[in-house]
Phi, psi and omega in degrees: 000293171068002180273137181274154177299323180298315180296319179298314180297317179298315180295318178298319180293318178301316179299315181298318180292317179301312181294322179296334178266008176068029182253137171280167175300320181298316181294316179297317178301316180298313180297323184274346181075036177233174180277156175303319183296329177298313179297313181301314182293324177295312183296328179275357179075018180281335177225152174250108186291154173291165179301317181296319180294315180295320178299320179295316179297315182294333177297335178285350183275311351271147179205141178284155178298317181295322179292321178299312182290328175296325179286323183297311185268006181076003182067181177270006185279149173287154176241346177239144186225141174222185184301336184277335181244021171246127180293134178262113178267110180293137180229160178301334181265348184156252176203169177224139174232149181231133176284130176072029183305324183261011179284128176287149179059034179290131180255348181214150173237150174231117184248145177245115178256129180244123181250123173295162179305138178051043175243164175212178183282354175109169181294323180280121182298148173276157179210139180246153176278353184230154173296149179221148173236137183227160182219131178278121181259340180203140175084177178244129181238160170249123183247128175247120177236113186061238179262359182267138179232134179211144173270130182240141179245170179308135181094349178262158184218186182208160173235128184240114179287151179307144176065018176263125180294143178215161177214142180234136179227133173279121184279343185276138175275346185243329189245153176282164175231148180224141180230139174251128184234130176253138180222130172276141179235162179285132180288142176275125182295000000 
């Protein structure tokens, strides 16, 4: 047999990435300037390519070597999160937590905003460099986006374009309010 687990894992990942990019083995080989059999043998774990060979193959996708290896081993990043491994950022209105805050090459963020009773984000509007979509999961809030103001209840949401000023206020004197916000971010090459 003689195939190493590392070569098999590398080959399986190459195949998954190739297929996700809609490339046949033949097309990837053509783009990378290698033979079809080279791609096939790597994907089947029959050979473990040198760094230079793998870099050449990945150029046909295109994908960097560092991104490929971060994907192969799952990186050192966590993939599951609970209250114990998410940093709690204290805010004047309560706190904010983000899933995957320390993940390298993060392309999306999911934030949990917790508002204490009768608190808000402050007189100075908040502003993001990225578009955001949000959903009220608990409580009633008043949302100001640009010049528009609306009261939102659980199950209702909003879309906030980049660089648009916004303000959030918890309307309840007794209960907390919570919002879940998703943001796409620019991938780090």
